[in-house]
Amino acid sequence: MDIWFYVGIGLILWAVKDLFMGYTYLWEPVASDEDPWTYWTVLLVWFALGIGTVV
């Protein structure tokens, strides 16, 4: 396994944490109740990057 496998695991864990916390970070904190489109878009990007680097 190379470093990108661990980077992918980290991104997936980060996205799971964001699901439970209800906010994520892009350039600034994005809360799910204030801006749901941006929140879910950022979360999907973190998941996609994580899956893409693990696989």
PDB file with one MODEL, atoms N, CA, C and O in Angstrom:
MODEL        1
ATOM      1  N   MET A   1       0.833  -1.187   0.000  1.00  0.00           N
ATOM      2  CA  MET A   1       0.000   0.000   0.000  1.00  0.00           C
ATOM      3  C   MET A   1       0.875   1.246   0.000  1.00  0.00           C
ATOM      4  O   MET A   1       1.918   1.307   0.650  1.00  0.00           O
ATOM      5  N   ASP A   2       0.414   2.224  -0.746  1.00  0.00           N
ATOM      6  CA  ASP A   2       1.164   3.467  -0.797  1.00  0.00           C
ATOM      7  C   ASP A   2       0.456   4.552   0.020  1.00  0.00           C
ATOM      8  O   ASP A   2      -0.568   4.298   0.654  1.00  0.00           O
ATOM      9  N   ILE A   3       1.002   5.728  -0.005  1.00  0.00           N
ATOM     10  CA  ILE A   3       0.486   6.828   0.809  1.00  0.00           C
ATOM     11  C   ILE A   3      -0.929   7.225   0.410  1.00  0.00           C
ATOM     12  O   ILE A   3      -1.699   7.666   1.263  1.00  0.00           O
ATOM     13  N   TRP A   4      -1.299   7.081  -0.873  1.00  0.00           N
ATOM     14  CA  TRP A   4      -2.608   7.517  -1.343  1.00  0.00           C
ATOM     15  C   TRP A   4      -3.738   6.685  -0.762  1.00  0.00           C
ATOM     16  O   TRP A   4      -4.862   7.168  -0.622  1.00  0.00           O
ATOM     17  N   PHE A   5      -3.444   5.433  -0.425  1.00  0.00           N
ATOM     18  CA  PHE A   5      -4.449   4.612   0.248  1.00  0.00           C
ATOM     19  C   PHE A   5      -4.819   5.233   1.587  1.00  0.00           C
ATOM     20  O   PHE A   5      -5.997   5.309   1.936  1.00  0.00           O
ATOM     21  N   TYR A   6      -3.829   5.673   2.329  1.00  0.00           N
ATOM     22  CA  TYR A   6      -4.078   6.282   3.633  1.00  0.00           C
ATOM     23  C   TYR A   6      -4.716   7.665   3.512  1.00  0.00           C
ATOM     24  O   TYR A   6      -5.514   8.066   4.359  1.00  0.00           O
ATOM     25  N   VAL A   7      -4.362   8.380   2.463  1.00  0.00           N
ATOM     26  CA  VAL A   7      -5.007   9.672   2.207  1.00  0.00           C
ATOM     27  C   VAL A   7      -6.495   9.451   1.923  1.00  0.00           C
ATOM     28  O   VAL A   7      -7.341  10.199   2.414  1.00  0.00           O
ATOM     29  N   GLY A   8      -6.808   8.440   1.143  1.00  0.00           N
ATOM     30  CA  GLY A   8      -8.207   8.108   0.844  1.00  0.00           C
ATOM     31  C   GLY A   8      -8.985   7.723   2.085  1.00  0.00           C
ATOM     32  O   GLY A   8     -10.124   8.153   2.267  1.00  0.00           O
ATOM     33  N   ILE A   9      -8.376   6.914   2.942  1.00  0.00           N
ATOM     34  CA  ILE A   9      -9.029   6.532   4.200  1.00  0.00           C
ATOM     35  C   ILE A   9      -9.275   7.777   5.050  1.00  0.00           C
ATOM     36  O   ILE A   9     -10.336   7.916   5.659  1.00  0.00           O
ATOM     37  N   GLY A  10      -8.302   8.674   5.091  1.00  0.00           N
ATOM     38  CA  GLY A  10      -8.465   9.914   5.849  1.00  0.00           C
ATOM     39  C   GLY A  10      -9.605  10.772   5.314  1.00  0.00           C
ATOM     40  O   GLY A  10     -10.374  11.336   6.092  1.00  0.00           O
ATOM     41  N   LEU A  11      -9.719  10.875   4.000  1.00  0.00           N
ATOM     42  CA  LEU A  11     -10.805  11.660   3.416  1.00  0.00           C
ATOM     43  C   LEU A  11     -12.171  11.047   3.696  1.00  0.00           C
ATOM     44  O   LEU A  11     -13.135  11.765   3.960  1.00  0.00           O
ATOM     45  N   ILE A  12     -12.253   9.737   3.640  1.00  0.00           N
ATOM     46  CA  ILE A  12     -13.520   9.066   3.950  1.00  0.00           C
ATOM     47  C   ILE A  12     -13.888   9.272   5.419  1.00  0.00           C
ATOM     48  O   ILE A  12     -15.045   9.546   5.737  1.00  0.00           O
ATOM     49  N   LEU A  13     -12.915   9.141   6.305  1.00  0.00           N
ATOM     50  CA  LEU A  13     -13.187   9.372   7.724  1.00  0.00           C
ATOM     51  C   LEU A  13     -13.588  10.825   7.984  1.00  0.00           C
ATOM     52  O   LEU A  13     -14.449  11.096   8.821  1.00  0.00           O
ATOM     53  N   TRP A  14     -12.968  11.741   7.275  1.00  0.00           N
ATOM     54  CA  TRP A  14     -13.310  13.154   7.401  1.00  0.00           C
ATOM     55  C   TRP A  14     -14.766  13.381   6.974  1.00  0.00           C
ATOM     56  O   TRP A  14     -15.502  14.104   7.646  1.00  0.00           O
ATOM     57  N   ALA A  15     -15.179  12.772   5.869  1.00  0.00           N
ATOM     58  CA  ALA A  15     -16.553  12.923   5.391  1.00  0.00           C
ATOM     59  C   ALA A  15     -17.545  12.296   6.362  1.00  0.00           C
ATOM     60  O   ALA A  15     -18.622  12.850   6.579  1.00  0.00           O
ATOM     61  N   VAL A  16     -17.206  11.161   6.945  1.00  0.00           N
ATOM     62  CA  VAL A  16     -18.095  10.528   7.926  1.00  0.00           C
ATOM     63  C   VAL A  16     -18.228  11.406   9.165  1.00  0.00           C
ATOM     64  O   VAL A  16     -19.321  11.550   9.713  1.00  0.00           O
ATOM     65  N   LYS A  17     -17.125  11.989   9.602  1.00  0.00           N
ATOM     66  CA  LYS A  17     -17.178  12.905  10.745  1.00  0.00           C
ATOM     67  C   LYS A  17     -18.074  14.096  10.432  1.00  0.00           C
ATOM     68  O   LYS A  17     -18.871  14.520  11.269  1.00  0.00           O
ATOM     69  N   ASP A  18     -17.941  14.631   9.227  1.00  0.00           N
ATOM     70  CA  ASP A  18     -18.765  15.772   8.820  1.00  0.00           C
ATOM     71  C   ASP A  18     -20.241  15.416   8.783  1.00  0.00           C
ATOM     72  O   ASP A  18     -21.087  16.253   9.095  1.00  0.00           O
ATOM     73  N   LEU A  19     -20.563  14.179   8.402  1.00  0.00           N
ATOM     74  CA  LEU A  19     -21.960  13.741   8.426  1.00  0.00           C
ATOM     75  C   LEU A  19     -22.535  13.803   9.836  1.00  0.00           C
ATOM     76  O   LEU A  19     -23.663  14.254  10.035  1.00  0.00           O
ATOM     77  N   PHE A  20     -21.762  13.355  10.802  1.00  0.00           N
ATOM     78  CA  PHE A  20     -22.243  13.361  12.184  1.00  0.00           C
ATOM     79  C   PHE A  20     -22.255  14.757  12.803  1.00  0.00           C
ATOM     80  O   PHE A  20     -23.118  15.061  13.626  1.00  0.00           O
ATOM     81  N   MET A  21     -21.311  15.601  12.416  1.00  0.00           N
ATOM     82  CA  MET A  21     -21.210  16.936  12.999  1.00  0.00           C
ATOM     83  C   MET A  21     -22.191  17.931  12.373  1.00  0.00           C
ATOM     84  O   MET A  21     -22.629  18.864  13.047  1.00  0.00           O
ATOM     85  N   GLY A  22     -22.537  17.752  11.114  1.00  0.00           N
ATOM     86  CA  GLY A  22     -23.475  18.645  10.454  1.00  0.00           C
ATOM     87  C   GLY A  22     -22.838  19.860   9.809  1.00  0.00           C
ATOM     88  O   GLY A  22     -23.545  20.766   9.366  1.00  0.00           O
ATOM     89  N   TYR A  23     -21.529  19.897   9.749  1.00  0.00           N
ATOM     90  CA  TYR A  23     -20.830  20.977   9.049  1.00  0.00           C
ATOM     91  C   TYR A  23     -19.528  20.442   8.485  1.00  0.00           C
ATOM     92  O   TYR A  23     -19.008  19.417   8.925  1.00  0.00           O
ATOM     93  N   THR A  24     -19.018  21.160   7.504  1.00  0.00           N
ATOM     94  CA  THR A  24     -17.762  20.777   6.876  1.00  0.00           C
ATOM     95  C   THR A  24     -16.977  22.037   6.552  1.00  0.00           C
ATOM     96  O   THR A  24     -17.466  23.146   6.764  1.00  0.00           O
ATOM     97  N   TYR A  25     -15.785  21.877   6.049  1.00  0.00           N
ATOM     98  CA  TYR A  25     -14.937  23.015   5.711  1.00  0.00           C
ATOM     99  C   TYR A  25     -14.593  22.987   4.239  1.00  0.00           C
ATOM    100  O   TYR A  25     -14.255  21.938   3.690  1.00  0.00           O
ATOM    101  N   LEU A  26     -14.678  24.138   3.604  1.00  0.00           N
ATOM    102  CA  LEU A  26     -14.162  24.325   2.262  1.00  0.00           C
ATOM    103  C   LEU A  26     -13.156  25.459   2.376  1.00  0.00           C
ATOM    104  O   LEU A  26     -11.987  25.200   2.663  1.00  0.00           O
ATOM    105  N   TRP A  27     -13.556  26.682   2.168  1.00  0.00           N
ATOM    106  CA  TRP A  27     -12.712  27.838   2.479  1.00  0.00           C
ATOM    107  C   TRP A  27     -13.121  28.414   3.815  1.00  0.00           C
ATOM    108  O   TRP A  27     -12.360  29.124   4.472  1.00  0.00           O
ATOM    109  N   GLU A  28     -14.339  28.091   4.198  1.00  0.00           N
ATOM    110  CA  GLU A  28     -14.902  28.518   5.478  1.00  0.00           C
ATOM    111  C   GLU A  28     -15.863  27.425   5.918  1.00  0.00           C
ATOM    112  O   GLU A  28     -16.240  26.581   5.106  1.00  0.00           O
ATOM    113  N   PRO A  29     -16.264  27.418   7.168  1.00  0.00           N
ATOM    114  CA  PRO A  29     -17.206  26.384   7.604  1.00  0.00           C
ATOM    115  C   PRO A  29     -18.527  26.468   6.835  1.00  0.00           C
ATOM    116  O   PRO A  29     -19.054  27.556   6.602  1.00  0.00           O
ATOM    117  N   VAL A  30     -19.049  25.311   6.447  1.00  0.00           N
ATOM    118  CA  VAL A  30     -20.317  25.223   5.734  1.00  0.00           C
ATOM    119  C   VAL A  30     -21.240  24.336   6.559  1.00  0.00           C
ATOM    120  O   VAL A  30     -20.967  23.149   6.739  1.00  0.00           O
ATOM    121  N   ALA A  31     -22.333  24.909   7.059  1.00  0.00           N
ATOM    122  CA  ALA A  31     -23.285  24.152   7.877  1.00  0.00           C
ATOM    123  C   ALA A  31     -24.394  23.595   6.994  1.00  0.00           C
ATOM    124  O   ALA A  31     -24.808  24.227   6.021  1.00  0.00           O
ATOM    125  N   SER A  32     -24.868  22.409   7.344  1.00  0.00           N
ATOM    126  CA  SER A  32     -25.902  21.765   6.533  1.00  0.00           C
ATOM    127  C   SER A  32     -27.232  22.492   6.625  1.00  0.00           C
ATOM    128  O   SER A  32     -28.007  22.459   5.669  1.00  0.00           O
ATOM    129  N   ASP A  33     -27.522  23.141   7.732  1.00  0.00           N
ATOM    130  CA  ASP A  33     -28.802  23.839   7.858  1.00  0.00           C
ATOM    131  C   ASP A  33     -28.772  25.230   7.233  1.00  0.00           C
ATOM    132  O   ASP A  33     -29.830  25.773   6.912  1.00  0.00           O
ATOM    133  N   GLU A  34     -27.596  25.822   7.052  1.00  0.00           N
ATOM    134  CA  GLU A  34     -27.493  27.150   6.451  1.00  0.00           C
ATOM    135  C   GLU A  34     -27.362  27.105   4.933  1.00  0.00           C
ATOM    136  O   GLU A  34     -27.954  27.932   4.239  1.00  0.00           O
ATOM    137  N   ASP A  35     -26.610  26.170   4.417  1.00  0.00           N
ATOM    138  CA  ASP A  35     -26.374  26.066   2.978  1.00  0.00           C
ATOM    139  C   ASP A  35     -26.298  24.585   2.587  1.00  0.00           C
ATOM    140  O   ASP A  35     -25.206  24.050   2.395  1.00  0.00           O
ATOM    141  N   PRO A  36     -27.452  23.924   2.470  1.00  0.00           N
ATOM    142  CA  PRO A  36     -27.438  22.470   2.250  1.00  0.00           C
ATOM    143  C   PRO A  36     -26.824  22.043   0.915  1.00  0.00           C
ATOM    144  O   PRO A  36     -26.185  20.992   0.853  1.00  0.00           O
ATOM    145  N   TRP A  37     -26.998  22.826  -0.155  1.00  0.00           N
ATOM    146  CA  TRP A  37     -26.436  22.440  -1.455  1.00  0.00           C
ATOM    147  C   TRP A  37     -24.918  22.406  -1.405  1.00  0.00           C
ATOM    148  O   TRP A  37     -24.301  21.456  -1.886  1.00  0.00           O
ATOM    149  N   THR A  38     -24.321  23.423  -0.835  1.00  0.00           N
ATOM    150  CA  THR A  38     -22.863  23.461  -0.736  1.00  0.00           C
ATOM    151  C   THR A  38     -22.365  22.365   0.200  1.00  0.00           C
ATOM    152  O   THR A  38     -21.366  21.706  -0.089  1.00  0.00           O
ATOM    153  N   TYR A  39     -23.051  22.171   1.309  1.00  0.00           N
ATOM    154  CA  TYR A  39     -22.670  21.134   2.281  1.00  0.00           C
ATOM    155  C   TYR A  39     -22.631  19.760   1.614  1.00  0.00           C
ATOM    156  O   TYR A  39     -21.628  19.053   1.708  1.00  0.00           O
ATOM    157  N   TRP A  40     -23.715  19.382   0.941  1.00  0.00           N
ATOM    158  CA  TRP A  40     -23.774  18.048   0.338  1.00  0.00           C
ATOM    159  C   TRP A  40     -22.826  17.914  -0.848  1.00  0.00           C
ATOM    160  O   TRP A  40     -22.286  16.834  -1.088  1.00  0.00           O
ATOM    161  N   THR A  41     -22.618  18.993  -1.588  1.00  0.00           N
ATOM    162  CA  THR A  41     -21.665  18.943  -2.693  1.00  0.00           C
ATOM    163  C   THR A  41     -20.251  18.706  -2.181  1.00  0.00           C
ATOM    164  O   THR A  41     -19.531  17.862  -2.714  1.00  0.00           O
ATOM    165  N   VAL A  42     -19.854  19.436  -1.161  1.00  0.00           N
ATOM    166  CA  VAL A  42     -18.519  19.272  -0.582  1.00  0.00           C
ATOM    167  C   VAL A  42     -18.372  17.870   0.007  1.00  0.00           C
ATOM    168  O   VAL A  42     -17.335  17.229  -0.162  1.00  0.00           O
ATOM    169  N   LEU A  43     -19.405  17.399   0.695  1.00  0.00           N
ATOM    170  CA  LEU A  43     -19.343  16.062   1.288  1.00  0.00           C
ATOM    171  C   LEU A  43     -19.211  14.986   0.214  1.00  0.00           C
ATOM    172  O   LEU A  43     -18.438  14.041   0.375  1.00  0.00           O
ATOM    173  N   LEU A  44     -19.950  15.122  -0.869  1.00  0.00           N
ATOM    174  CA  LEU A  44     -19.833  14.149  -1.961  1.00  0.00           C
ATOM    175  C   LEU A  44     -18.457  14.200  -2.614  1.00  0.00           C
ATOM    176  O   LEU A  44     -17.928  13.167  -3.024  1.00  0.00           O
ATOM    177  N   VAL A  45     -17.879  15.380  -2.712  1.00  0.00           N
ATOM    178  CA  VAL A  45     -16.527  15.488  -3.271  1.00  0.00           C
ATOM    179  C   VAL A  45     -15.520  14.788  -2.369  1.00  0.00           C
ATOM    180  O   VAL A  45     -14.649  14.071  -2.860  1.00  0.00           O
ATOM    181  N   TRP A  46     -15.627  14.988  -1.032  1.00  0.00           N
ATOM    182  CA  TRP A  46     -14.709  14.305  -0.118  1.00  0.00           C
ATOM    183  C   TRP A  46     -14.846  12.788  -0.241  1.00  0.00           C
ATOM    184  O   TRP A  46     -13.849  12.068  -0.278  1.00  0.00           O
ATOM    185  N   PHE A  47     -16.109  12.302  -0.305  1.00  0.00           N
ATOM    186  CA  PHE A  47     -16.317  10.859  -0.464  1.00  0.00           C
ATOM    187  C   PHE A  47     -15.755  10.360  -1.792  1.00  0.00           C
ATOM    188  O   PHE A  47     -15.094   9.323  -1.828  1.00  0.00           O
ATOM    189  N   ALA A  48     -16.007  11.079  -2.878  1.00  0.00           N
ATOM    190  CA  ALA A  48     -15.535  10.653  -4.193  1.00  0.00           C
ATOM    191  C   ALA A  48     -14.017  10.634  -4.257  1.00  0.00           C
ATOM    192  O   ALA A  48     -13.433   9.689  -4.787  1.00  0.00           O
ATOM    193  N   LEU A  49     -13.380  11.649  -3.732  1.00  0.00           N
ATOM    194  CA  LEU A  49     -11.906  11.658  -3.706  1.00  0.00           C
ATOM    195  C   LEU A  49     -11.366  10.525  -2.835  1.00  0.00           C
ATOM    196  O   LEU A  49     -10.380   9.877  -3.187  1.00  0.00           O
ATOM    197  N   GLY A  50     -12.015  10.295  -1.705  1.00  0.00           N
ATOM    198  CA  GLY A  50     -11.573   9.206  -0.831  1.00  0.00           C
ATOM    199  C   GLY A  50     -11.710   7.842  -1.488  1.00  0.00           C
ATOM    200  O   GLY A  50     -10.787   7.029  -1.441  1.00  0.00           O
ATOM    201  N   ILE A  51     -12.850   7.596  -2.093  1.00  0.00           N
ATOM    202  CA  ILE A  51     -13.076   6.314  -2.783  1.00  0.00           C
ATOM    203  C   ILE A  51     -12.111   6.194  -3.969  1.00  0.00           C
ATOM    204  O   ILE A  51     -11.545   5.128  -4.211  1.00  0.00           O
ATOM    205  N   GLY A  52     -11.934   7.284  -4.693  1.00  0.00           N
ATOM    206  CA  GLY A  52     -11.054   7.251  -5.867  1.00  0.00           C
ATOM    207  C   GLY A  52      -9.605   6.970  -5.526  1.00  0.00           C
ATOM    208  O   GLY A  52      -8.896   6.348  -6.316  1.00  0.00           O
ATOM    209  N   THR A  53      -9.157   7.408  -4.383  1.00  0.00           N
ATOM    210  CA  THR A  53      -7.759   7.148  -4.024  1.00  0.00           C
ATOM    211  C   THR A  53      -7.574   5.797  -3.350  1.00  0.00           C
ATOM    212  O   THR A  53      -6.473   5.248  -3.375  1.00  0.00           O
ATOM    213  N   VAL A  54      -8.614   5.253  -2.754  1.00  0.00           N
ATOM    214  CA  VAL A  54      -8.510   3.926  -2.131  1.00  0.00           C
ATOM    215  C   VAL A  54      -8.570   2.838  -3.189  1.00  0.00           C
ATOM    216  O   VAL A  54      -7.835   1.854  -3.111  1.00  0.00           O
ATOM    217  N   VAL A  55      -9.424   3.005  -4.160  1.00  0.00           N
ATOM    218  CA  VAL A  55      -9.632   1.958  -5.184  1.00  0.00           C
ATOM    219  C   VAL A  55      -8.557   1.973  -6.211  1.00  0.00           C
ATOM    220  O   VAL A  55      -8.578   1.164  -7.139  1.00  0.00           O
TER     221      VAL A  55
ENDMDL
END
